[in-house]
Coordinates of N, CA and C in Angstrom, one line a residue:
X26 N 105.3 -55.6 -3.4 CA 105.7 -56.8 -3.2 C 107.1 -57.5 -2.4
X27 N 107.6 -57.6 -1.5 CA 109.1 -58.2 -1.4 C 108.6 -59.9 -1.0
X28 N 109.4 -61.1 -2.1 CA 109.1 -61.4 -2.4 C 109.4 -62.8 0.0
X29 N 108.5 -63.3 0.1 CA 108.9 -64.1 1.6 C 109.9 -65.0 1.5
X30 N 110.7 -65.7 1.7 CA 111.4 -66.6 2.2 C 111.2 -67.5 2.0
X31 N 111.7 -68.7 1.8 CA 110.8 -70.3 2.1 C 111.9 -70.7 3.9
X32 N 111.4 -71.5 3.7 CA 111.9 -72.2 5.0 C 113.2 -72.3 4.6
X33 N 113.5 -72.9 3.9 CA 115.5 -73.5 3.7 C 115.9 -71.7 3.6
X34 N 115.1 -71.2 3.2 CA 115.6 -69.7 2.8 C 115.7 -69.2 4.7
X35 N 114.4 -69.5 4.5 CA 114.8 -68.0 5.8 C 115.5 -68.8 6.9
X36 N 116.1 -69.7 7.3 CA 117.6 -70.6 8.0 C 118.5 -70.4 7.4
X37 N 119.0 -70.1 6.3 CA 120.4 -70.3 5.8 C 120.5 -68.9 5.9
X38 N 118.9 -67.9 6.0 CA 119.0 -66.3 6.2 C 119.8 -65.6 7.8
X39 N 119.1 -66.5 8.0 CA 119.6 -66.6 10.0 C 121.1 -67.0 9.7
X40 N 120.9 -67.5 9.9 CA 122.7 -68.3 9.6 C 123.7 -67.2 9.8
X41 N 122.9 -66.5 8.3 CA 124.4 -65.8 8.1 C 124.3 -64.6 8.7
X42 N 123.3 -63.7 9.5 CA 123.6 -63.2 10.5 C 123.6 -63.6 12.0
X43 N 123.9 -64.5 12.6 CA 123.9 -65.2 14.1 C 125.5 -64.9 13.9
X44 N 126.0 -64.5 15.1 CA 127.3 -64.5 14.5 C 127.8 -65.0 16.3
X45 N 127.2 -66.0 16.5 CA 127.7 -67.0 18.0 C 128.6 -68.0 17.5
X46 N 129.1 -68.6 18.2 CA 129.5 -69.6 18.3 C 128.9 -70.7 17.3
X47 N 129.8 -70.9 16.9 CA 129.1 -71.9 15.7 C 128.4 -73.3 16.5
X48 N 128.3 -74.3 17.3 CA 127.2 -75.3 18.4 C 126.5 -74.4 18.5
X49 N 126.2 -73.4 19.3 CA 125.1 -72.5 19.4 C 124.5 -72.7 18.7
X50 N 124.9 -71.7 17.0 CA 124.1 -71.3 16.1 C 124.0 -72.3 15.8
X51 N 124.6 -73.5 15.6 CA 123.4 -75.1 15.1 C 122.6 -75.6 16.0
X52 N 122.7 -74.8 17.8 CA 121.5 -75.5 18.2 C 120.5 -74.9 18.0
X53 N 120.2 -73.6 17.6 CA 119.5 -72.8 17.0 C 118.8 -73.1 15.8
X54 N 119.1 -73.1 14.5 CA 119.1 -72.9 14.1 C 118.2 -74.5 13.8
X55 N 119.0 -75.5 14.4 CA 118.0 -77.2 14.8 C 116.9 -76.8 15.1
X56 N 116.9 -76.1 16.1 CA 114.8 -76.2 17.3 C 114.0 -75.2 16.5
X57 N 114.5 -74.0 15.4 CA 114.2 -73.3 14.8 C 113.5 -74.7 13.6
X58 N 114.1 -75.3 12.8 CA 113.6 -76.1 11.7 C 112.6 -76.8 12.2
X59 N 113.2 -77.0 13.1 CA 112.2 -78.3 14.4 C 110.6 -77.8 14.6
X60 N 110.4 -76.3 14.5 CA 109.6 -75.8 14.7 C 109.3 -75.0 13.6
X61 N 109.8 -75.1 12.9 CA 108.7 -74.8 11.5 C 108.8 -76.1 10.5
X62 N 109.4 -76.9 10.7 CA 108.8 -78.5 10.7 C 107.0 -78.8 11.3
X63 N 107.4 -78.5 12.8 CA 105.7 -78.8 12.7 C 104.9 -77.8 12.5
X64 N 105.6 -76.5 12.4 CA 104.1 -75.2 12.3 C 104.0 -76.1 10.7
X65 N 104.6 -75.6 9.5 CA 104.3 -76.5 8.6 C 103.4 -78.0 7.9
X66 N 103.6 -78.8 9.0 CA 103.1 -79.8 9.3 C 101.5 -79.8 9.8
X67 N 101.6 -79.1 10.1 CA 100.1 -78.0 11.2 C 99.3 -77.7 9.8
X68 N 100.3 -76.5 8.8 CA 98.9 -75.8 8.3 C 98.4 -77.1 7.4
X69 N 99.9 -77.6 7.0 CA 99.5 -78.7 5.8 C 97.9 -79.8 6.1
X70 N 97.8 -80.3 7.1 CA 97.0 -80.5 7.9 C 95.5 -79.9 7.8
X71 N 95.4 -78.8 8.1 CA 94.8 -77.5 7.9 C 94.4 -77.6 5.8
X72 N 94.6 -78.2 5.2 CA 94.1 -77.7 4.2 C 95.6 -76.9 3.3
X73 N 96.6 -76.3 3.4 CA 96.9 -75.2 2.7 C 97.9 -76.0 1.7
X74 N 98.6 -75.3 0.8 CA 99.5 -76.2 -0.2 C 100.7 -76.3 1.2
X75 N 102.1 -77.1 0.2 CA 103.0 -77.2 0.6 C 103.4 -76.0 1.1
X76 N 103.6 -75.6 -0.1 CA 104.4 -73.8 -0.2 C 104.1 -73.0 0.7
X77 N 102.6 -72.6 0.4 CA 102.4 -71.8 1.4 C 102.7 -72.2 2.8
X78 N 102.4 -73.1 3.3 CA 102.8 -73.5 4.2 C 104.4 -73.5 5.5
X79 N 105.2 -73.6 4.0 CA 106.2 -73.2 4.6 C 106.7 -71.8 4.8
X80 N 105.7 -71.3 3.6 CA 106.4 -69.8 3.3 C 105.5 -68.6 4.8
X81 N 104.1 -69.5 5.5 CA 103.9 -68.7 6.5 C 104.1 -69.1 8.0
X82 N 104.9 -70.3 7.4 CA 105.7 -71.1 9.4 C 106.5 -69.9 8.6
X83 N 107.3 -69.4 8.3 CA 108.8 -68.7 7.5 C 107.7 -67.7 8.7
X84 N 107.2 -66.8 7.9 CA 107.1 -65.7 8.3 C 106.7 -65.5 10.0
X85 N 106.1 -66.7 10.3 CA 105.7 -66.8 12.6 C 107.0 -67.1 13.2
X86 N 108.0 -68.3 11.9 CA 108.2 -68.4 13.4 C 110.0 -67.4 12.9
X87 N 110.8 -67.0 12.2 CA 112.2 -66.5 12.0 C 112.1 -65.7 12.1
X88 N 112.6 -65.3 12.9 CA 112.9 -64.0 14.0 C 113.8 -63.2 13.3
X89 N 113.1 -61.5 13.7 CA 113.2 -60.9 12.8 C 114.9 -59.9 14.0
X90 N 114.9 -58.3 13.0 CA 116.2 -57.7 13.8 C 116.6 -58.1 14.8
X91 N 115.4 -57.3 15.3 CA 115.9 -56.9 17.0 C 115.5 -58.4 17.8
X92 N 115.3 -59.5 17.2 CA 114.8 -60.8 18.0 C 116.2 -61.7 17.9
X93 N 116.7 -61.0 16.2 CA 118.2 -62.0 16.5 C 119.6 -61.2 17.0
X94 N 119.3 -59.8 17.5 CA 120.0 -58.9 18.3 C 120.5 -59.7 19.7
X95 N 119.4 -59.9 19.9 CA 118.7 -60.3 21.3 C 119.5 -61.8 22.3
X96 N 119.4 -62.4 20.7 CA 119.4 -64.0 20.5 C 121.1 -63.9 20.4
X97 N 122.1 -63.1 20.3 CA 123.4 -62.4 20.0 C 123.9 -62.4 21.4
X98 N 122.6 -61.9 21.8 CA 123.2 -61.6 23.4 C 123.3 -62.7 24.2
X99 N 122.5 -63.6 24.2 CA 121.5 -64.2 24.5 C 122.9 -65.9 24.9
X100 N 123.4 -65.9 23.6 CA 124.0 -67.2 23.5 C 126.1 -66.6 22.6
X101 N 126.0 -65.6 22.9 CA 127.9 -65.0 22.6 C 128.3 -66.0 24.6
X102 N 129.4 -65.3 23.8 CA 130.1 -66.4 24.7 C 130.2 -65.8 25.9
X103 N 131.2 -65.6 27.3 CA 131.2 -64.6 27.7 C 132.1 -64.0 28.0
X104 N 132.9 -64.6 27.6 CA 134.3 -63.5 26.9 C 133.5 -62.3 26.2
X105 N 133.3 -62.6 25.1 CA 132.4 -61.1 24.3 C 131.7 -60.7 24.8
X106 N 130.9 -61.4 26.3 CA 130.2 -60.5 27.3 C 131.0 -59.5 27.7
X107 N 131.5 -59.8 28.7 CA 132.9 -59.4 29.6 C 134.0 -58.3 28.7
X108 N 133.7 -58.3 27.5 CA 134.3 -57.1 26.5 C 133.2 -56.4 25.2
X109 N 132.6 -56.5 25.8 CA 131.6 -55.6 24.5 C 131.7 -54.3 24.7
X110 N 132.1 -53.5 26.2 CA 131.8 -52.3 26.0 C 133.5 -51.8 26.4
X111 N 134.3 -52.5 26.0 CA 136.1 -52.4 25.2 C 135.8 -52.6 23.9
X112 N 136.6 -50.9 23.4 CA 137.2 -50.2 22.2 C 137.8 -51.5 21.3
X113 N 137.8 -51.3 20.2 CA 138.2 -52.5 19.7 C 139.7 -52.5 19.7
X114 N 140.7 -51.3 19.3 CA 141.2 -51.0 19.2 C 142.5 -51.8 20.1
X115 N 141.6 -51.8 21.3 CA 141.7 -51.5 23.0 C 141.8 -53.4 23.1
X116 N 140.6 -53.7 23.0 CA 140.5 -55.1 23.7 C 141.8 -55.8 22.7
X117 N 141.8 -55.9 21.1 CA 142.9 -56.1 20.2 C 143.9 -56.5 20.6
X118 N 145.1 -55.3 21.5 CA 145.5 -54.7 22.4 C 146.3 -55.7 23.3
X119 N 145.1 -55.6 24.1 CA 144.4 -56.3 25.1 C 145.1 -58.1 24.6
X120 N 144.6 -57.8 24.0 CA 144.5 -59.7 23.3 C 145.9 -60.3 23.0
X121 N 146.7 -59.4 22.6 CA 148.1 -59.2 22.0 C 149.0 -59.4 23.1
X122 N 148.7 -59.0 24.0 CA 148.9 -58.7 25.2 C 149.1 -59.9 26.5
X123 N 147.7 -60.3 26.4 CA 147.3 -62.0 26.9 C 148.3 -62.7 26.1
X124 N 148.0 -62.7 24.6 CA 148.9 -64.1 24.2 C 150.4 -64.4 24.1
X125 N 150.9 -62.7 23.9 CA 152.3 -62.7 24.9 C 152.9 -63.1 25.9
X126 N 151.8 -62.6 27.0 CA 152.0 -63.1 27.8 C 152.4 -64.7 28.0
X127 N 151.5 -65.1 27.4 CA 151.3 -67.2 27.9 C 152.5 -67.7 27.5
X128 N 152.6 -67.0 26.6 CA 153.9 -67.7 25.1 C 155.4 -67.1 26.3
X129 N 155.4 -66.1 26.5 CA 156.2 -66.1 27.6 C 156.8 -67.4 29.3
X130 N 155.0 -67.4 29.5 CA 155.1 -68.5 30.8 C 155.4 -69.4 30.4
X131 N 155.3 -70.0 28.9 CA 155.4 -70.9 28.0 C 157.0 -71.5 28.2
X132 N 157.5 -70.3 27.1 CA 158.8 -70.4 27.2 C 159.2 -70.5 28.6
X133 N 159.3 -70.4 29.6 CA 159.9 -70.2 30.8 C 159.7 -71.2 31.6
X134 N 158.5 -71.6 31.6 CA 158.2 -73.4 31.8 C 159.2 -74.2 31.3
X135 N 159.1 -74.1 30.4 CA 159.9 -75.2 28.6 C 161.7 -75.3 29.2
X136 N 161.7 -73.6 30.0 CA 163.3 -73.5 30.0 C 163.5 -74.1 31.5
X137 N 162.8 -74.1 32.4 CA 163.4 -74.1 33.5 C 163.3 -76.1 33.6
X138 N 162.3 -76.5 32.7 CA 162.4 -78.3 32.3 C 163.7 -78.9 31.5
X139 N 164.0 -77.7 31.3 CA 164.9 -78.6 30.1 C 166.5 -78.8 30.8
X140 N 166.4 -76.9 31.9 CA 167.8 -76.9 32.5 C 168.0 -77.9 33.1
X141 N 167.3 -78.3 33.6 CA 168.5 -79.5 34.6 C 169.2 -81.0 33.4
X142 N 168.8 -80.5 32.3 CA 169.1 -81.5 31.8 C 170.7 -81.5 31.0
X143 N 170.5 -79.8 30.9 CA 171.5 -79.7 30.5 C 171.2 -79.8 28.9
X144 N 170.5 -79.2 27.9 CA 170.4 -79.0 26.8 C 170.8 -78.4 26.2
X145 N 171.5 -76.5 26.7 CA 172.2 -75.6 26.8 C 173.8 -75.2 26.5
X146 N 174.3 -77.1 27.7 CA 175.9 -77.0 27.5 C 176.1 -77.6 26.1
X147 N 177.1 -76.5 25.3 CA 177.5 -77.0 23.9 C 176.3 -77.3 22.7
X148 N 175.5 -76.5 23.4 CA 174.6 -77.1 21.7 C 174.3 -76.6 20.2
X149 N 173.7 -77.4 19.5 CA 174.0 -77.3 17.9 C 174.1 -76.0 18.0
X150 N 174.2 -75.4 16.8 CA 174.0 -73.7 16.2 C 172.9 -73.5 16.0
X151 N 172.1 -75.5 15.2 CA 170.6 -75.0 14.3 C 170.0 -75.1 16.0
X152 N 170.2 -75.6 16.8 CA 169.2 -75.4 18.5 C 168.3 -74.0 18.1
X153 N 169.0 -73.2 18.2 CA 168.4 -72.2 18.3 C 167.0 -71.8 17.4
X154 N 167.2 -72.1 16.2 CA 166.2 -71.7 15.4 C 165.8 -72.4 15.7
X155 N 165.2 -73.8 16.1 CA 164.1 -75.0 15.8 C 163.9 -74.7 16.7
X156 N 164.3 -73.6 18.5 CA 163.3 -73.6 19.5 C 163.2 -72.3 19.3
X157 N 163.6 -71.2 18.1 CA 162.4 -70.0 18.2 C 160.8 -70.9 17.0
X158 N 161.4 -71.6 15.9 CA 160.8 -71.9 15.2 C 159.5 -72.3 15.7
X159 N 160.4 -73.6 16.2 CA 158.5 -74.3 18.0 C 157.9 -73.2 18.7
X160 N 158.7 -72.2 19.2 CA 157.7 -70.8 20.0 C 156.3 -70.9 18.9
X161 N 157.4 -70.3 17.5 CA 156.1 -69.5 17.2 C 155.7 -70.4 16.8
X162 N 155.2 -71.8 16.7 CA 154.2 -72.6 16.6 C 153.4 -72.7 17.8
X163 N 154.1 -72.4 18.8 CA 153.3 -72.5 20.5 C 152.3 -71.6 20.1
X164 N 152.1 -70.3 19.9 CA 152.3 -69.1 19.6 C 150.7 -69.1 18.5
X165 N 151.3 -69.9 17.4 CA 150.1 -70.2 16.4 C 148.8 -71.0 17.5
X166 N 149.3 -72.2 18.0 CA 148.6 -72.9 19.2 C 147.9 -72.3 19.5
X167 N 148.3 -71.2 20.6 CA 147.7 -70.6 21.6 C 146.5 -69.7 20.6
X168 N 147.2 -69.2 19.9 CA 146.0 -67.9 19.4 C 144.4 -69.0 18.8
X169 N 145.2 -69.6 18.3 CA 144.4 -70.2 17.1 C 143.4 -70.8 18.5
X170 N 143.6 -71.2 19.5 CA 143.0 -71.9 21.0 C 142.0 -71.2 21.6
X171 N 142.9 -69.8 21.4 CA 141.8 -68.4 22.1 C 140.7 -68.0 21.4
X172 N 141.0 -68.4 20.1 CA 140.5 -68.1 18.8 C 138.6 -69.0 19.0
X173 N 138.9 -70.5 19.1 CA 138.5 -71.2 19.3 C 137.7 -71.1 20.2
X174 N 137.8 -71.6 21.3 CA 137.5 -72.0 22.5 C 137.3 -70.5 23.4
X175 N 138.0 -69.5 23.2 CA 137.3 -68.6 24.2 C 136.7 -67.5 23.8
X176 N 137.2 -66.9 22.2 CA 136.3 -66.2 21.9 C 135.4 -66.4 20.9
X177 N 135.6 -67.4 20.8 CA 134.6 -68.2 19.9 C 133.7 -67.8 18.3
X178 N 134.9 -67.1 17.9 CA 134.7 -66.6 16.4 C 135.0 -67.9 15.2
X179 N 134.1 -67.8 14.3 CA 133.5 -69.2 14.4 C 134.1 -68.5 12.0
X180 N 134.1 -67.7 12.4 CA 133.8 -66.8 10.8 C 134.2 -68.5 9.7
X181 N 135.8 -68.1 10.9 CA 136.7 -69.2 9.2 C 138.0 -69.8 10.0
X182 N 137.4 -71.8 10.9 CA 137.4 -71.9 11.7 C 138.9 -72.6 11.4
X183 N 139.3 -72.4 9.5 CA 140.2 -73.5 10.0 C 141.2 -72.3 9.3
X184 N 141.1 -71.7 9.1 CA 142.1 -70.1 9.2 C 142.8 -70.6 10.3
X185 N 144.5 -70.3 9.5 CA 145.8 -70.7 11.1 C 145.8 -72.1 11.2
X186 N 145.3 -73.3 10.7 CA 145.8 -74.3 10.8 C 146.9 -75.1 9.8
X187 N 146.6 -74.2 8.9 CA 148.4 -74.8 7.8 C 149.3 -74.0 8.0
X188 N 149.7 -72.9 9.0 CA 149.8 -72.1 9.4 C 151.1 -73.2 10.0
X189 N 149.9 -73.9 11.3 CA 151.1 -74.5 11.9 C 151.3 -76.3 11.9
X190 N 150.3 -76.6 11.5 CA 151.3 -78.2 10.8 C 152.1 -77.3 9.7
X191 N 152.8 -75.9 8.8 CA 154.2 -75.7 8.0 C 155.2 -75.3 9.3
X192 N 154.7 -74.5 10.4 CA 155.4 -74.2 11.2 C 156.0 -76.1 12.0
X193 N 155.1 -77.1 12.0 CA 155.7 -77.9 13.3 C 156.1 -78.7 12.0
X194 N 156.3 -79.3 10.7 CA 156.8 -79.7 9.6 C 158.5 -78.9 9.4
X195 N 158.7 -77.5 9.7 CA 159.9 -77.3 9.7 C 160.4 -77.5 10.6
X196 N 159.6 -77.2 11.8 CA 160.8 -77.8 13.1 C 161.6 -78.6 13.1
X197 N 160.8 -80.1 12.6 CA 161.0 -81.8 12.6 C 162.3 -80.9 11.3
X198 N 161.9 -80.4 10.0 CA 162.7 -80.6 9.6 C 164.0 -80.1 9.7
X199 N 164.4 -79.4 9.8 CA 165.3 -77.9 10.5 C 166.0 -78.6 11.7
X200 N 165.5 -79.4 12.8 CA 166.0 -80.8 13.3 C 167.5 -81.5 12.8
X201 N 166.6 -82.3 12.1 CA 167.0 -83.4 11.6 C 167.8 -82.5 10.1
X202 N 167.9 -81.7 9.7 CA 169.3 -81.3 8.2 C 169.9 -80.6 9.1
X203 N 169.5 -80.3 10.2 CA 171.2 -79.9 11.4 C 171.5 -81.0 12.1
X204 N 170.9 -82.0 12.2 CA 171.7 -83.1 12.7 C 172.7 -84.0 11.7
X205 N 171.9 -83.8 11.1 CA 172.9 -84.2 9.7 C 174.3 -83.5 9.4
X206 N 174.1 -81.8 9.5 CA 175.5 -81.5 8.9 C 175.9 -81.3 10.1
X207 N 175.5 -81.7 11.5 CA 176.9 -81.5 12.7 C 177.8 -82.7 12.1
X208 N 176.5 -84.5 11.6 CA 177.4 -85.2 11.8 C 178.1 -84.9 10.9
X209 N 178.1 -84.3 10.0 CA 179.1 -84.5 8.7 C 180.9 -84.1 8.9
X210 N 180.2 -82.0 9.4 CA 181.2 -82.1 10.1 C 182.5 -83.1 10.9
X211 N 181.2 -83.0 11.9 CA 182.0 -83.8 13.4 C 182.6 -85.1 12.2
X212 N 182.2 -86.1 11.7 CA 183.4 -87.1 10.5 C 184.0 -86.2 10.4
X213 N 184.3 -85.3 9.5 CA 185.1 -84.7 8.8 C 186.7 -84.9 10.1
X214 N 186.3 -84.2 11.6 CA 186.9 -83.7 12.1 C 187.8 -84.7 12.6
X215 N 186.7 -86.2 13.0 CA 187.1 -87.3 13.2 C 188.3 -88.1 12.5
X216 N 187.9 -87.6 11.0 CA 188.9 -87.9 9.7 C 190.6 -87.5 10.2
X217 N 190.8 -86.5 10.6 CA 191.5 -85.5 11.2 C 192.7 -86.4 12.1
X218 N 191.4 -87.9 12.7 CA 192.7 -88.3 13.9 C 192.6 -87.6 14.6
X219 N 192.3 -86.8 15.5 CA 192.7 -86.4 17.0 C 193.2 -86.9 17.9
X220 N 193.2 -86.6 19.0 CA 193.5 -87.2 20.2 C 192.5 -88.1 20.9
X221 N 191.7 -86.4 20.6 CA 190.3 -87.1 21.8 C 189.2 -86.7 20.6
X222 N 189.9 -88.6 20.1 CA 188.3 -88.2 19.0 C 187.7 -88.9 19.6
X223 N 187.2 -90.1 20.7 CA 186.2 -90.0 21.8 C 186.0 -88.8 22.6
X224 N 186.0 -88.5 22.7 CA 185.6 -87.3 23.7 C 184.5 -86.8 22.7
X225 N 185.4 -86.4 21.4 CA 184.2 -85.5 20.5 C 183.0 -86.3 20.2
X226 N 183.0 -87.5 19.8 CA 182.5 -88.5 19.3 C 181.1 -88.7 20.4
X227 N 181.5 -88.7 21.2 CA 180.6 -88.7 22.3 C 179.3 -88.0 22.1
X228 N 180.3 -85.8 22.7 CA 179.5 -85.1 22.6 C 179.2 -84.2 21.6
X229 N 179.3 -85.8 19.8 CA 178.5 -85.2 18.8 C 177.6 -86.4 19.1
X230 N 177.8 -87.3 19.4 CA 176.5 -87.8 19.8 C 175.0 -87.0 20.4
X231 N 175.4 -86.8 21.8 CA 174.9 -86.1 22.7 C 174.2 -84.9 21.6
X232 N 175.0 -83.4 21.2 CA 174.5 -82.5 20.5 C 174.0 -82.7 19.6
X233 N 173.5 -83.9 19.4 CA 172.3 -84.1 17.9 C 171.0 -85.0 18.4
X234 N 171.6 -86.0 19.9 CA 170.6 -86.3 19.8 C 169.5 -85.5 20.6
X235 N 170.2 -84.1 20.9 CA 169.8 -83.6 22.2 C 168.9 -82.5 21.3
X236 N 168.9 -82.0 19.7 CA 168.8 -80.7 18.6 C 167.4 -81.9 18.2
X237 N 168.1 -83.4 18.1 CA 166.6 -84.1 17.3 C 165.5 -84.4 18.6
X238 N 166.0 -84.5 19.3 CA 165.1 -84.7 20.7 C 163.8 -83.5 20.8
X239 N 164.8 -82.1 21.2 CA 163.9 -81.2 20.9 C 163.4 -81.1 20.1
X240 N 163.2 -81.0 19.1 CA 162.4 -80.3 17.7 C 161.0 -81.1 17.8
X241 N 161.4 -82.6 17.9 CA 160.6 -83.6 17.9 C 159.4 -83.0 19.4
X242 N 159.7 -83.3 20.0 CA 159.3 -82.7 21.4 C 158.5 -81.7 21.5
X243 N 158.9 -80.6 20.8 CA 158.5 -78.4 19.8 C 157.7 -78.8 19.1
X244 N 157.6 -80.3 18.1 CA 156.7 -80.9 17.1 C 155.6 -81.2 18.0
X245 N 156.1 -82.0 18.7 CA 154.5 -82.8 19.4 C 152.8 -82.0 19.7
X246 N 153.2 -81.0 20.6 CA 152.4 -80.2 20.9 C 150.9 -79.7 19.8
X247 N 152.2 -79.3 19.0 CA 151.6 -79.3 17.6 C 150.7 -79.6 16.8
X248 N 151.0 -80.3 16.6 CA 151.0 -81.9 15.8 C 149.5 -82.2 16.6
X249 N 149.3 -81.9 17.8 CA 148.1 -83.1 18.7 C 147.1 -81.7 18.7
X250 N 147.7 -80.0 19.0 CA 146.2 -79.4 18.9 C 145.8 -79.1 17.2
X251 N 146.7 -79.6 16.2 CA 146.3 -79.9 14.7 C 145.2 -80.4 14.4
X252 N 145.7 -81.9 15.2 CA 144.9 -83.6 15.3 C 142.9 -82.6 16.5
X253 N 143.4 -82.6 17.3 CA 142.5 -82.0 17.9 C 141.2 -81.1 17.2
X254 N 142.1 -80.1 16.7 CA 141.4 -78.6 16.8 C 140.4 -79.5 15.2
X255 N 141.4 -79.7 14.6 CA 140.7 -80.0 13.0 C 139.8 -81.3 13.4
X256 N 139.3 -82.2 13.7 CA 138.5 -83.0 14.1 C 137.3 -82.1 14.8
X257 N 137.6 -81.3 15.8 CA 136.2 -80.5 16.2 C 135.7 -79.7 15.3
X258 N 136.5 -79.1 14.9 CA 136.0 -78.2 13.4 C 135.3 -78.8 12.1
X259 N 135.3 -79.7 11.7 CA 134.8 -80.4 10.9 C 133.9 -81.6 11.8
X260 N 133.3 -82.0 12.9 CA 132.5 -82.5 13.7 C 131.3 -81.0 13.7
X261 N 132.0 -80.2 14.2 CA 130.7 -78.9 13.7 C 130.5 -78.4 12.8
X262 N 131.3 -78.3 12.0 CA 130.9 -77.9 10.3 C 130.0 -79.1 10.0
X263 N 130.1 -80.2 10.2 CA 129.3 -81.1 9.8 C 127.4 -81.3 10.6
X264 N 128.1 -80.8 11.9 CA 126.4 -81.1 12.7 C 125.6 -79.7 12.0
X265 N 126.4 -78.7 11.4 CA 125.6 -77.4 10.9 C 125.5 -77.7 10.2
X266 N 125.9 -78.2 8.4 CA 125.6 -79.2 7.6 C 124.4 -79.4 7.2
X267 N 124.4 -80.8 8.5 CA 122.9 -81.0 8.6 C 121.6 -80.7 9.0
X268 N 121.9 -79.4 9.8 CA 121.1 -78.6 9.7 C 120.2 -78.5 8.3
X269 N 120.2 -78.2 7.6 CA 119.9 -77.7 6.2 C 120.2 -78.7 5.3
X270 N 120.3 -80.3 5.4 CA 120.5 -81.5 4.6 C 120.6 -82.4 6.2
X271 N 119.8 -82.5 6.8 CA 118.7 -83.8 7.6 C 119.5 -85.1 7.2
X272 N 119.4 -85.8 6.2 CA 119.1 -86.6 5.5 C 120.5 -86.9 5.9
X273 N 121.6 -86.5 5.5 CA 122.9 -86.3 5.6 C 123.5 -88.0 6.1
X274 N 124.5 -88.6 5.8 CA 124.2 -89.5 7.0 C 125.9 -89.2 8.0
X275 N 125.9 -89.6 9.1 CA 126.8 -89.5 10.5 C 128.0 -89.6 9.4
X276 N 128.7 -89.5 10.2 CA 130.5 -89.7 9.2 C 131.0 -90.7 10.3

């Protein structure tokens, strides 16, 4: 005869079986925990041993596999309900296509905003690598935001956040290094005493200022996204953890 799990074991087993978004899973588990506590208390009041009371409450209230499937259908995200009948490979291709389209829209919108400023007029050679890295960071943010808040896939919620940090830092670092190298080249040109030294200096200052400004502007959305998503993940993970350790203090 197989052993029946206790209340805590039943909650943890159910948590591992549910694949709904983490906040919804936490709410379901919290409601079940409260019901288990209430039923266990009633059984103890009737004279049962606490362990036996917990065991019987777990048998009565922890849902079976069929009920878990129904809960998943009820509490999954709208995106998952809409795409449930699509083939996995086709769905993945569709998601990648949508991400590419979203990145293209962001790129075009950014280009239209920067075009009147004259960013691409006599640019630093480092501007294009900085832009490519910045777009990769934007793509990483879009993909992670889609995974967290549209698709509702929270199996590994922190996956990809480090890549966003690395890309954002690389954008700023490459912009700073590029501006330094360009400045050294400019000073070497000015040391030769050309007749148009004033024009070279003004163009150089504008070029390096543009490079630094673009690198900071591109990195800032990644920093904001990382901060918001990191805090949100920490909050929902802590709420989920307190289902099993309700005595834990709020952060």
